[in-house]
Amino acid sequence: MSITTDDRPLPSRDPRSTPLGAALAGPLVSTQWLCDHLGSEGLVVIDATVVASPGADGVVSYLRGAEQHRAGHLPGAVFADLLDPFSDPSGRFPFTRPTAAAFADAAAALGVGADTTVVIYDASVGQWASRLWWLFRSFGHDRVAVLDGGVTKWSGEDRPLETGEVAPVAADAFPAAELSGFWSDTDDVAALLSGERRGTLVCGTAPRDFAARHIPGSVSAPALRLVDRATNAFLPRAQLRELFADVLASPDPIIAYCGGGIAAAADALALAVLGRHDVTVYDGSLNEWASDPEAPLASL
């Protein structure tokens, strides 16, 4: 059972409100929007937090955010494990996207059905929520958005949190079918570099990592710089346009990548906010690209 750490009453559903699916005006929802709709029928709130744990050798390992979720989560939010099953643990690289069947089972287990409105957040800068948002969309679910600012902005506004676990109420089924136009692979990137196809490469890794290695010709758009440092909310559109100025200057399709396809999803979300929907995510990203000794890499 969850225990509310704030005794203020949660908002009740207004039956006159617009149906939730239609109310999602874009890929982001505000904390106020979510506060107004908490408890609505057909709404599932998902915590997608993953914890990055740097080792003494500098190698980063990734841990399930379940403990952080139990310590404090949005009221009624269920926890999604992005290590497994929302990634394929048998994949060659970390965070390989799951099959449609595996995703369908995982989504239904969290209570997400065909008509469910999904709002996703994390306790970081939004890249984990963005990744799950991208997965939902790539498997054909449009009623999905990311909570702008995640738990950082929510708690910073003194909104209620709960502790403990929330047991999901499983949905009967989630219809998942992998759609085209969401993912790129090594061959797509190689074709771009060879000039066989036109496109822009956008890298979401941190500036230091980008300087150390990136795919030649890439534009740097670090996920960390997409958000306000105090709230973790995405920057205003005008500032995002400045950050992506070199990308937006070209009408060519965009391939977003990073170390493992996570920060790239945050870039894809920011570009969607700016109206660019010709974006694909290179799922293997540098994990895959750099595993080929013949694949070119650049540095600054």
PDB file of C-alpha atoms in Angstrom:
ATOM      1  CA  MET A   1       0.000   0.000   0.000  1.00  0.00           C
ATOM      2  CA  SER A   2       1.157   3.504  -0.748  1.00  0.00           C
ATOM      3  CA  ILE A   3       1.411   6.107   1.985  1.00  0.00           C
ATOM      4  CA  THR A   4       0.849   9.732   1.069  1.00  0.00           C
ATOM      5  CA  THR A   5       3.455  12.058   2.539  1.00  0.00           C
ATOM      6  CA  ASP A   6       1.182  15.041   2.047  1.00  0.00           C
ATOM      7  CA  ASP A   7      -2.324  15.183   3.567  1.00  0.00           C
ATOM      8  CA  ARG A   8      -3.774  17.533   0.993  1.00  0.00           C
ATOM      9  CA  PRO A   9      -6.637  15.924  -0.955  1.00  0.00           C
ATOM     10  CA  LEU A  10      -5.867  14.883  -4.491  1.00  0.00           C
ATOM     11  CA  PRO A  11      -7.979  16.448  -7.224  1.00  0.00           C
ATOM     12  CA  SER A  12     -11.121  14.574  -8.209  1.00  0.00           C
ATOM     13  CA  ARG A  13     -12.005  13.919 -11.789  1.00  0.00           C
ATOM     14  CA  ASP A  14     -14.221  16.470 -13.480  1.00  0.00           C
ATOM     15  CA  PRO A  15     -16.671  14.434 -15.594  1.00  0.00           C
ATOM     16  CA  ARG A  16     -17.071  17.418 -17.908  1.00  0.00           C
ATOM     17  CA  SER A  17     -13.382  17.362 -18.827  1.00  0.00           C
ATOM     18  CA  THR A  18     -12.173  16.537 -22.306  1.00  0.00           C
ATOM     19  CA  PRO A  19     -11.407  12.837 -22.834  1.00  0.00           C
ATOM     20  CA  LEU A  20      -7.812  12.268 -21.832  1.00  0.00           C
ATOM     21  CA  GLY A  21      -6.632  10.985 -25.189  1.00  0.00           C
ATOM     22  CA  ALA A  22      -7.813  14.144 -26.918  1.00  0.00           C
ATOM     23  CA  ALA A  23      -6.429  16.292 -24.100  1.00  0.00           C
ATOM     24  CA  LEU A  24      -2.832  15.390 -24.936  1.00  0.00           C
ATOM     25  CA  ALA A  25      -1.993  18.390 -27.052  1.00  0.00           C
ATOM     26  CA  GLY A  26       1.625  17.358 -27.543  1.00  0.00           C
ATOM     27  CA  PRO A  27       4.427  15.112 -26.355  1.00  0.00           C
ATOM     28  CA  LEU A  28       4.747  16.940 -23.019  1.00  0.00           C
ATOM     29  CA  VAL A  29       2.245  17.545 -20.234  1.00  0.00           C
ATOM     30  CA  SER A  30       2.733  20.007 -17.390  1.00  0.00           C
ATOM     31  CA  THR A  31       2.713  19.193 -13.709  1.00  0.00           C
ATOM     32  CA  GLN A  32      -0.508  21.172 -13.408  1.00  0.00           C
ATOM     33  CA  TRP A  33      -2.143  19.154 -16.186  1.00  0.00           C
ATOM     34  CA  LEU A  34      -1.233  15.918 -14.457  1.00  0.00           C
ATOM     35  CA  CYS A  35      -2.341  17.201 -11.050  1.00  0.00           C
ATOM     36  CA  ASP A  36      -5.709  18.120 -12.564  1.00  0.00           C
ATOM     37  CA  HIS A  37      -6.121  14.657 -14.125  1.00  0.00           C
ATOM     38  CA  LEU A  38      -4.729  12.338 -11.449  1.00  0.00           C
ATOM     39  CA  GLY A  39      -7.232   9.631 -10.660  1.00  0.00           C
ATOM     40  CA  SER A  40      -8.963   9.889 -14.019  1.00  0.00           C
ATOM     41  CA  GLU A  41     -10.275   6.692 -15.500  1.00  0.00           C
ATOM     42  CA  GLY A  42      -8.053   5.457 -18.298  1.00  0.00           C
ATOM     43  CA  LEU A  43      -4.910   7.257 -17.094  1.00  0.00           C
ATOM     44  CA  VAL A  44      -1.758   5.344 -16.145  1.00  0.00           C
ATOM     45  CA  VAL A  45       1.232   7.232 -14.744  1.00  0.00           C
ATOM     46  CA  ILE A  46       4.563   5.462 -15.135  1.00  0.00           C
ATOM     47  CA  ASP A  47       7.880   6.015 -13.370  1.00  0.00           C
ATOM     48  CA  ALA A  48      10.642   5.025 -15.817  1.00  0.00           C
ATOM     49  CA  THR A  49      13.631   5.895 -13.618  1.00  0.00           C
ATOM     50  CA  VAL A  50      16.948   4.148 -14.176  1.00  0.00           C
ATOM     51  CA  VAL A  51      19.927   4.922 -11.944  1.00  0.00           C
ATOM     52  CA  ALA A  52      23.370   5.442 -13.483  1.00  0.00           C
ATOM     53  CA  SER A  53      26.140   4.211 -11.180  1.00  0.00           C
ATOM     54  CA  PRO A  54      29.714   5.179 -12.187  1.00  0.00           C
ATOM     55  CA  GLY A  55      32.314   2.655 -11.060  1.00  0.00           C
ATOM     56  CA  ALA A  56      35.816   3.345  -9.773  1.00  0.00           C
ATOM     57  CA  ASP A  57      37.117   2.499 -13.255  1.00  0.00           C
ATOM     58  CA  GLY A  58      34.861   5.115 -14.805  1.00  0.00           C
ATOM     59  CA  VAL A  59      32.556   2.557 -16.357  1.00  0.00           C
ATOM     60  CA  VAL A  60      28.904   3.383 -15.796  1.00  0.00           C
ATOM     61  CA  SER A  61      26.508   0.618 -14.829  1.00  0.00           C
ATOM     62  CA  TYR A  62      22.748   0.981 -14.830  1.00  0.00           C
ATOM     63  CA  LEU A  63      20.485  -0.063 -11.963  1.00  0.00           C
ATOM     64  CA  ARG A  64      16.728  -0.426 -11.730  1.00  0.00           C
ATOM     65  CA  GLY A  65      15.118   2.617 -10.183  1.00  0.00           C
ATOM     66  CA  ALA A  66      12.709   0.541  -8.104  1.00  0.00           C
ATOM     67  CA  GLU A  67      14.256   1.596  -4.796  1.00  0.00           C
ATOM     68  CA  GLN A  68      14.010   5.280  -5.700  1.00  0.00           C
ATOM     69  CA  HIS A  69      10.428   4.676  -6.777  1.00  0.00           C
ATOM     70  CA  ARG A  70       9.514   3.163  -3.424  1.00  0.00           C
ATOM     71  CA  ALA A  71      11.189   6.060  -1.613  1.00  0.00           C
ATOM     72  CA  GLY A  72       8.980   8.618  -3.327  1.00  0.00           C
ATOM     73  CA  HIS A  73       6.808   8.549  -6.432  1.00  0.00           C
ATOM     74  CA  LEU A  74       3.867  10.419  -7.895  1.00  0.00           C
ATOM     75  CA  PRO A  75       0.499   9.304  -6.484  1.00  0.00           C
ATOM     76  CA  GLY A  76      -0.625   6.072  -8.094  1.00  0.00           C
ATOM     77  CA  ALA A  77       2.397   5.802 -10.377  1.00  0.00           C
ATOM     78  CA  VAL A  78       3.524   2.324 -11.360  1.00  0.00           C
ATOM     79  CA  PHE A  79       7.138   1.425 -12.003  1.00  0.00           C
ATOM     80  CA  ALA A  80       8.466   0.379 -15.423  1.00  0.00           C
ATOM     81  CA  ASP A  81      11.715  -1.555 -15.562  1.00  0.00           C
ATOM     82  CA  LEU A  82      13.620  -0.269 -18.571  1.00  0.00           C
ATOM     83  CA  LEU A  83      16.351  -2.870 -18.122  1.00  0.00           C
ATOM     84  CA  ASP A  84      13.909  -5.755 -18.502  1.00  0.00           C
ATOM     85  CA  PRO A  85      11.206  -6.193 -19.826  1.00  0.00           C
ATOM     86  CA  PHE A  86      11.160  -2.785 -21.573  1.00  0.00           C
ATOM     87  CA  SER A  87      14.514  -3.689 -23.078  1.00  0.00           C
ATOM     88  CA  ASP A  88      15.638  -7.034 -24.453  1.00  0.00           C
ATOM     89  CA  PRO A  89      18.049  -8.504 -21.866  1.00  0.00           C
ATOM     90  CA  SER A  90      19.282 -10.969 -24.481  1.00  0.00           C
ATOM     91  CA  GLY A  91      20.194  -8.175 -26.872  1.00  0.00           C
ATOM     92  CA  ARG A  92      23.793  -7.681 -27.900  1.00  0.00           C
ATOM     93  CA  PHE A  93      23.886  -4.215 -26.381  1.00  0.00           C
ATOM     94  CA  PRO A  94      22.285  -2.655 -23.286  1.00  0.00           C
ATOM     95  CA  PHE A  95      18.774  -1.243 -23.756  1.00  0.00           C
ATOM     96  CA  THR A  96      18.155  -3.035 -27.037  1.00  0.00           C
ATOM     97  CA  ARG A  97      14.492  -2.441 -27.803  1.00  0.00           C
ATOM     98  CA  PRO A  98      12.182  -5.390 -27.072  1.00  0.00           C
ATOM     99  CA  THR A  99      10.099  -7.262 -29.582  1.00  0.00           C
ATOM    100  CA  ALA A 100       6.522  -6.180 -30.162  1.00  0.00           C
ATOM    101  CA  ALA A 101       5.248  -9.238 -28.292  1.00  0.00           C
ATOM    102  CA  ALA A 102       7.491  -8.593 -25.283  1.00  0.00           C
ATOM    103  CA  PHE A 103       6.522  -4.920 -25.212  1.00  0.00           C
ATOM    104  CA  ALA A 104       2.841  -5.786 -25.438  1.00  0.00           C
ATOM    105  CA  ASP A 105       3.101  -8.093 -22.433  1.00  0.00           C
ATOM    106  CA  ALA A 106       5.074  -5.535 -20.405  1.00  0.00           C
ATOM    107  CA  ALA A 107       2.670  -2.689 -21.206  1.00  0.00           C
ATOM    108  CA  ALA A 108      -0.423  -4.751 -20.413  1.00  0.00           C
ATOM    109  CA  ALA A 109       1.129  -5.835 -17.104  1.00  0.00           C
ATOM    110  CA  LEU A 110       1.324  -2.161 -16.114  1.00  0.00           C
ATOM    111  CA  GLY A 111      -2.335  -1.639 -16.935  1.00  0.00           C
ATOM    112  CA  VAL A 112      -1.923  -0.077 -20.369  1.00  0.00           C
ATOM    113  CA  GLY A 113      -4.495  -1.057 -22.971  1.00  0.00           C
ATOM    114  CA  ALA A 114      -5.377   0.261 -26.390  1.00  0.00           C
ATOM    115  CA  ASP A 115      -7.354   3.239 -25.036  1.00  0.00           C
ATOM    116  CA  THR A 116      -5.152   4.088 -22.059  1.00  0.00           C
ATOM    117  CA  THR A 117      -3.602   7.524 -21.734  1.00  0.00           C
ATOM    118  CA  VAL A 118      -0.028   7.173 -20.499  1.00  0.00           C
ATOM    119  CA  VAL A 119       2.076   9.838 -18.778  1.00  0.00           C
ATOM    120  CA  ILE A 120       5.704   8.922 -18.136  1.00  0.00           C
ATOM    121  CA  TYR A 121       8.279  10.573 -15.906  1.00  0.00           C
ATOM    122  CA  ASP A 122      11.659   9.891 -14.355  1.00  0.00           C
ATOM    123  CA  ALA A 123      13.883  11.234 -11.606  1.00  0.00           C
ATOM    124  CA  SER A 124      16.554  12.410 -14.042  1.00  0.00           C
ATOM    125  CA  VAL A 125      16.536  14.903 -16.916  1.00  0.00           C
ATOM    126  CA  GLY A 126      13.808  13.101 -18.823  1.00  0.00           C
ATOM    127  CA  GLN A 127      15.872  10.804 -21.025  1.00  0.00           C
ATOM    128  CA  TRP A 128      14.463   7.600 -19.500  1.00  0.00           C
ATOM    129  CA  ALA A 129      10.902   8.836 -19.786  1.00  0.00           C
ATOM    130  CA  SER A 130      11.667   9.901 -23.355  1.00  0.00           C
ATOM    131  CA  ARG A 131      12.950   6.435 -24.190  1.00  0.00           C
ATOM    132  CA  LEU A 132       9.770   4.758 -22.968  1.00  0.00           C
ATOM    133  CA  TRP A 133       7.675   7.433 -24.706  1.00  0.00           C
ATOM    134  CA  TRP A 134       9.502   6.629 -27.954  1.00  0.00           C
ATOM    135  CA  LEU A 135       8.971   2.891 -27.463  1.00  0.00           C
ATOM    136  CA  PHE A 136       5.240   3.340 -26.920  1.00  0.00           C
ATOM    137  CA  ARG A 137       4.924   5.443 -30.044  1.00  0.00           C
ATOM    138  CA  SER A 138       7.042   3.084 -32.125  1.00  0.00           C
ATOM    139  CA  PHE A 139       4.696   0.252 -31.166  1.00  0.00           C
ATOM    140  CA  GLY A 140       1.651   2.210 -32.269  1.00  0.00           C
ATOM    141  CA  HIS A 141       0.410   3.910 -29.080  1.00  0.00           C
ATOM    142  CA  ASP A 142      -0.219   7.644 -29.540  1.00  0.00           C
ATOM    143  CA  ARG A 143      -1.910   8.393 -26.220  1.00  0.00           C
ATOM    144  CA  VAL A 144       1.386   8.939 -24.454  1.00  0.00           C
ATOM    145  CA  ALA A 145       3.264  11.961 -23.149  1.00  0.00           C
ATOM    146  CA  VAL A 146       6.189  12.815 -20.886  1.00  0.00           C
ATOM    147  CA  LEU A 147       5.702  14.787 -17.677  1.00  0.00           C
ATOM    148  CA  ASP A 148       7.697  17.959 -18.198  1.00  0.00           C
ATOM    149  CA  GLY A 149      10.263  18.197 -15.404  1.00  0.00           C
ATOM    150  CA  GLY A 150       9.439  14.775 -13.975  1.00  0.00           C
ATOM    151  CA  VAL A 151       9.567  14.193 -10.249  1.00  0.00           C
ATOM    152  CA  THR A 152      12.065  17.052  -9.806  1.00  0.00           C
ATOM    153  CA  LYS A 153       9.603  19.732 -10.906  1.00  0.00           C
ATOM    154  CA  TRP A 154       6.658  17.968  -9.283  1.00  0.00           C
ATOM    155  CA  SER A 155       8.273  17.755  -5.845  1.00  0.00           C
ATOM    156  CA  GLY A 156       9.801  21.222  -6.220  1.00  0.00           C
ATOM    157  CA  GLU A 157       6.265  22.580  -6.402  1.00  0.00           C
ATOM    158  CA  ASP A 158       5.378  20.832  -3.120  1.00  0.00           C
ATOM    159  CA  ARG A 159       2.988  18.461  -4.830  1.00  0.00           C
ATOM    160  CA  PRO A 160       2.216  15.193  -3.044  1.00  0.00           C
ATOM    161  CA  LEU A 161       4.400  12.106  -3.253  1.00  0.00           C
ATOM    162  CA  GLU A 162       3.757   8.591  -2.067  1.00  0.00           C
ATOM    163  CA  THR A 163       6.090   5.937  -0.726  1.00  0.00           C
ATOM    164  CA  GLY A 164       5.931   2.189  -1.098  1.00  0.00           C
ATOM    165  CA  GLU A 165       4.817   0.156  -4.076  1.00  0.00           C
ATOM    166  CA  VAL A 166       1.804   0.460  -6.340  1.00  0.00           C
ATOM    167  CA  ALA A 167       0.474  -2.850  -7.649  1.00  0.00           C
ATOM    168  CA  PRO A 168      -0.572  -2.400 -11.289  1.00  0.00           C
ATOM    169  CA  VAL A 169      -3.977  -3.597 -12.418  1.00  0.00           C
ATOM    170  CA  ALA A 170      -3.148  -5.519 -15.569  1.00  0.00           C
ATOM    171  CA  ALA A 171      -4.960  -4.687 -18.780  1.00  0.00           C
ATOM    172  CA  ASP A 172      -6.536  -7.449 -20.846  1.00  0.00           C
ATOM    173  CA  ALA A 173      -4.182  -6.800 -23.753  1.00  0.00           C
ATOM    174  CA  PHE A 174      -2.027  -4.166 -25.382  1.00  0.00           C
ATOM    175  CA  PRO A 175      -1.974  -4.209 -29.196  1.00  0.00           C
ATOM    176  CA  ALA A 176       1.636  -3.642 -30.236  1.00  0.00           C
ATOM    177  CA  ALA A 177       2.927  -3.598 -33.789  1.00  0.00           C
ATOM    178  CA  GLU A 178       6.321  -2.118 -34.634  1.00  0.00           C
ATOM    179  CA  LEU A 179       5.831   0.817 -36.976  1.00  0.00           C
ATOM    180  CA  SER A 180       8.269   2.019 -39.596  1.00  0.00           C
ATOM    181  CA  GLY A 181       9.893   5.431 -39.360  1.00  0.00           C
ATOM    182  CA  PHE A 182      11.047   5.274 -35.746  1.00  0.00           C
ATOM    183  CA  TRP A 183      14.340   3.397 -35.777  1.00  0.00           C
ATOM    184  CA  SER A 184      17.578   3.479 -37.721  1.00  0.00           C
ATOM    185  CA  ASP A 185      20.368   0.928 -37.811  1.00  0.00           C
ATOM    186  CA  THR A 186      24.039   0.771 -38.732  1.00  0.00           C
ATOM    187  CA  ASP A 187      23.303   0.475 -42.451  1.00  0.00           C
ATOM    188  CA  ASP A 188      21.210   3.652 -42.352  1.00  0.00           C
ATOM    189  CA  VAL A 189      24.029   5.595 -40.711  1.00  0.00           C
ATOM    190  CA  ALA A 190      26.617   4.166 -43.102  1.00  0.00           C
ATOM    191  CA  ALA A 191      24.449   5.148 -46.068  1.00  0.00           C
ATOM    192  CA  LEU A 192      24.247   8.679 -44.742  1.00  0.00           C
ATOM    193  CA  LEU A 193      28.024   8.914 -44.328  1.00  0.00           C
ATOM    194  CA  SER A 194      28.649   7.543 -47.809  1.00  0.00           C
ATOM    195  CA  GLY A 195      26.266  10.033 -49.379  1.00  0.00           C
ATOM    196  CA  GLU A 196      23.835   7.359 -50.532  1.00  0.00           C
ATOM    197  CA  ARG A 197      21.118   9.063 -48.540  1.00  0.00           C
ATOM    198  CA  ARG A 198      20.627  12.528 -47.144  1.00  0.00           C
ATOM    199  CA  GLY A 199      20.252  13.173 -43.451  1.00  0.00           C
ATOM    200  CA  THR A 200      21.495  14.894 -40.318  1.00  0.00           C
ATOM    201  CA  LEU A 201      23.126  13.078 -37.412  1.00  0.00           C
ATOM    202  CA  VAL A 202      22.348  14.409 -33.934  1.00  0.00           C
ATOM    203  CA  CYS A 203      24.289  13.166 -30.915  1.00  0.00           C
ATOM    204  CA  GLY A 204      22.771  13.376 -27.434  1.00  0.00           C
ATOM    205  CA  THR A 205      25.842  12.443 -25.400  1.00  0.00           C
ATOM    206  CA  ALA A 206      27.413  14.814 -22.878  1.00  0.00           C
ATOM    207  CA  PRO A 207      29.830  17.398 -24.339  1.00  0.00           C
ATOM    208  CA  ARG A 208      32.880  15.640 -22.910  1.00  0.00           C
ATOM    209  CA  ASP A 209      31.816  12.326 -24.409  1.00  0.00           C
ATOM    210  CA  PHE A 210      31.011  13.957 -27.746  1.00  0.00           C
ATOM    211  CA  ALA A 211      34.470  15.522 -27.804  1.00  0.00           C
ATOM    212  CA  ALA A 212      36.040  12.125 -27.143  1.00  0.00           C
ATOM    213  CA  ARG A 213      34.164  10.295 -29.897  1.00  0.00           C
ATOM    214  CA  HIS A 214      31.228  10.746 -32.206  1.00  0.00           C
ATOM    215  CA  ILE A 215      30.136   9.695 -35.659  1.00  0.00           C
ATOM    216  CA  PRO A 216      31.689  12.049 -38.234  1.00  0.00           C
ATOM    217  CA  GLY A 217      29.528  14.986 -39.242  1.00  0.00           C
ATOM    218  CA  SER A 218      27.318  14.834 -36.166  1.00  0.00           C
ATOM    219  CA  VAL A 219      25.705  17.826 -34.497  1.00  0.00           C
ATOM    220  CA  SER A 220      26.006  17.840 -30.703  1.00  0.00           C
ATOM    221  CA  ALA A 221      22.749  18.260 -28.760  1.00  0.00           C
ATOM    222  CA  PRO A 222      23.392  16.938 -25.239  1.00  0.00           C
ATOM    223  CA  ALA A 223      20.297  15.716 -23.419  1.00  0.00           C
ATOM    224  CA  LEU A 224      21.576  17.474 -20.291  1.00  0.00           C
ATOM    225  CA  ARG A 225      21.326  20.847 -22.045  1.00  0.00           C
ATOM    226  CA  LEU A 226      17.736  20.394 -23.197  1.00  0.00           C
ATOM    227  CA  VAL A 227      16.348  21.123 -19.744  1.00  0.00           C
ATOM    228  CA  ASP A 228      16.368  23.830 -17.120  1.00  0.00           C
ATOM    229  CA  ARG A 229      18.942  22.876 -14.492  1.00  0.00           C
ATOM    230  CA  ALA A 230      16.722  23.804 -11.567  1.00  0.00           C
ATOM    231  CA  THR A 231      13.500  22.073 -12.600  1.00  0.00           C
ATOM    232  CA  ASN A 232      14.524  19.520 -15.263  1.00  0.00           C
ATOM    233  CA  ALA A 233      11.702  20.925 -17.401  1.00  0.00           C
ATOM    234  CA  PHE A 234      12.448  21.276 -21.099  1.00  0.00           C
ATOM    235  CA  LEU A 235      13.699  24.672 -22.170  1.00  0.00           C
ATOM    236  CA  PRO A 236      11.282  27.078 -23.856  1.00  0.00           C
ATOM    237  CA  ARG A 237      10.834  26.457 -27.562  1.00  0.00           C
ATOM    238  CA  ALA A 238      12.865  29.515 -28.515  1.00  0.00           C
ATOM    239  CA  GLN A 239      15.877  28.206 -26.616  1.00  0.00           C
ATOM    240  CA  LEU A 240      15.435  24.717 -28.025  1.00  0.00           C
ATOM    241  CA  ARG A 241      15.403  26.203 -31.508  1.00  0.00           C
ATOM    242  CA  GLU A 242      18.715  27.888 -30.781  1.00  0.00           C
ATOM    243  CA  LEU A 243      20.218  24.660 -29.500  1.00  0.00           C
ATOM    244  CA  PHE A 244      19.040  22.775 -32.596  1.00  0.00           C
ATOM    245  CA  ALA A 245      19.673  25.631 -35.022  1.00  0.00           C
ATOM    246  CA  ASP A 246      22.138  23.676 -37.177  1.00  0.00           C
ATOM    247  CA  VAL A 247      19.736  20.733 -37.323  1.00  0.00           C
ATOM    248  CA  LEU A 248      16.623  22.759 -38.086  1.00  0.00           C
ATOM    249  CA  ALA A 249      18.421  24.627 -40.865  1.00  0.00           C
ATOM    250  CA  SER A 250      18.253  21.483 -42.990  1.00  0.00           C
ATOM    251  CA  PRO A 251      15.080  19.805 -44.286  1.00  0.00           C
ATOM    252  CA  ASP A 252      16.876  16.457 -44.345  1.00  0.00           C
ATOM    253  CA  PRO A 253      15.645  13.597 -42.142  1.00  0.00           C
ATOM    254  CA  ILE A 254      17.312  13.300 -38.744  1.00  0.00           C
ATOM    255  CA  ILE A 255      18.983  10.324 -37.089  1.00  0.00           C
ATOM    256  CA  ALA A 256      19.446  10.766 -33.339  1.00  0.00           C
ATOM    257  CA  TYR A 257      21.947   8.661 -31.442  1.00  0.00           C
ATOM    258  CA  CYS A 258      23.974   8.656 -28.233  1.00  0.00           C
ATOM    259  CA  GLY A 259      25.760   5.961 -26.261  1.00  0.00           C
ATOM    260  CA  GLY A 260      22.909   3.484 -26.139  1.00  0.00           C
ATOM    261  CA  GLY A 261      19.760   5.040 -27.615  1.00  0.00           C
ATOM    262  CA  ILE A 262      18.544   6.732 -24.415  1.00  0.00           C
ATOM    263  CA  ALA A 263      19.669  10.383 -24.581  1.00  0.00           C
ATOM    264  CA  ALA A 264      18.859  10.185 -28.296  1.00  0.00           C
ATOM    265  CA  ALA A 265      15.202   9.728 -27.358  1.00  0.00           C
ATOM    266  CA  ALA A 266      15.334  12.999 -25.396  1.00  0.00           C
ATOM    267  CA  ASP A 267      16.641  14.721 -28.524  1.00  0.00           C
ATOM    268  CA  ALA A 268      13.797  13.127 -30.495  1.00  0.00           C
ATOM    269  CA  LEU A 269      11.288  14.405 -27.939  1.00  0.00           C
ATOM    270  CA  ALA A 270      12.697  17.940 -28.052  1.00  0.00           C
ATOM    271  CA  LEU A 271      12.571  17.889 -31.853  1.00  0.00           C
ATOM    272  CA  ALA A 272       8.966  16.685 -31.724  1.00  0.00           C
ATOM    273  CA  VAL A 273       8.173  19.665 -29.475  1.00  0.00           C
ATOM    274  CA  LEU A 274       9.642  21.816 -32.257  1.00  0.00           C
ATOM    275  CA  GLY A 275       7.488  20.114 -34.867  1.00  0.00           C
ATOM    276  CA  ARG A 276      10.065  17.818 -36.450  1.00  0.00           C
ATOM    277  CA  HIS A 277       8.636  14.356 -36.912  1.00  0.00           C
ATOM    278  CA  ASP A 278      11.155  13.083 -39.470  1.00  0.00           C
ATOM    279  CA  VAL A 279      13.389  11.734 -36.712  1.00  0.00           C
ATOM    280  CA  THR A 280      14.575   8.193 -36.153  1.00  0.00           C
ATOM    281  CA  VAL A 281      16.616   6.830 -33.248  1.00  0.00           C
ATOM    282  CA  TYR A 282      19.684   4.695 -33.880  1.00  0.00           C
ATOM    283  CA  ASP A 283      18.919   2.008 -31.337  1.00  0.00           C
ATOM    284  CA  GLY A 284      22.423   0.551 -31.040  1.00  0.00           C
ATOM    285  CA  SER A 285      24.016   4.006 -31.142  1.00  0.00           C
ATOM    286  CA  LEU A 286      27.715   4.220 -30.250  1.00  0.00           C
ATOM    287  CA  ASN A 287      27.592   0.900 -28.401  1.00  0.00           C
ATOM    288  CA  GLU A 288      27.029  -0.763 -31.751  1.00  0.00           C
ATOM    289  CA  TRP A 289      28.822   1.652 -34.056  1.00  0.00           C
ATOM    290  CA  ALA A 290      32.080   1.655 -32.088  1.00  0.00           C
ATOM    291  CA  SER A 291      32.084  -2.151 -31.821  1.00  0.00           C
ATOM    292  CA  ASP A 292      33.085  -2.257 -35.492  1.00  0.00           C
ATOM    293  CA  PRO A 293      36.793  -1.404 -35.791  1.00  0.00           C
ATOM    294  CA  GLU A 294      36.187  -0.261 -39.360  1.00  0.00           C
ATOM    295  CA  ALA A 295      33.452   2.199 -38.474  1.00  0.00           C
ATOM    296  CA  PRO A 296      34.757   5.780 -38.575  1.00  0.00           C
ATOM    297  CA  LEU A 297      34.785   7.895 -35.424  1.00  0.00           C
ATOM    298  CA  ALA A 298      35.726  11.540 -34.955  1.00  0.00           C
ATOM    299  CA  SER A 299      36.886  13.561 -31.973  1.00  0.00           C
ATOM    300  CA  LEU A 300      37.399  17.226 -31.122  1.00  0.00           C
TER     301      LEU A 300
END
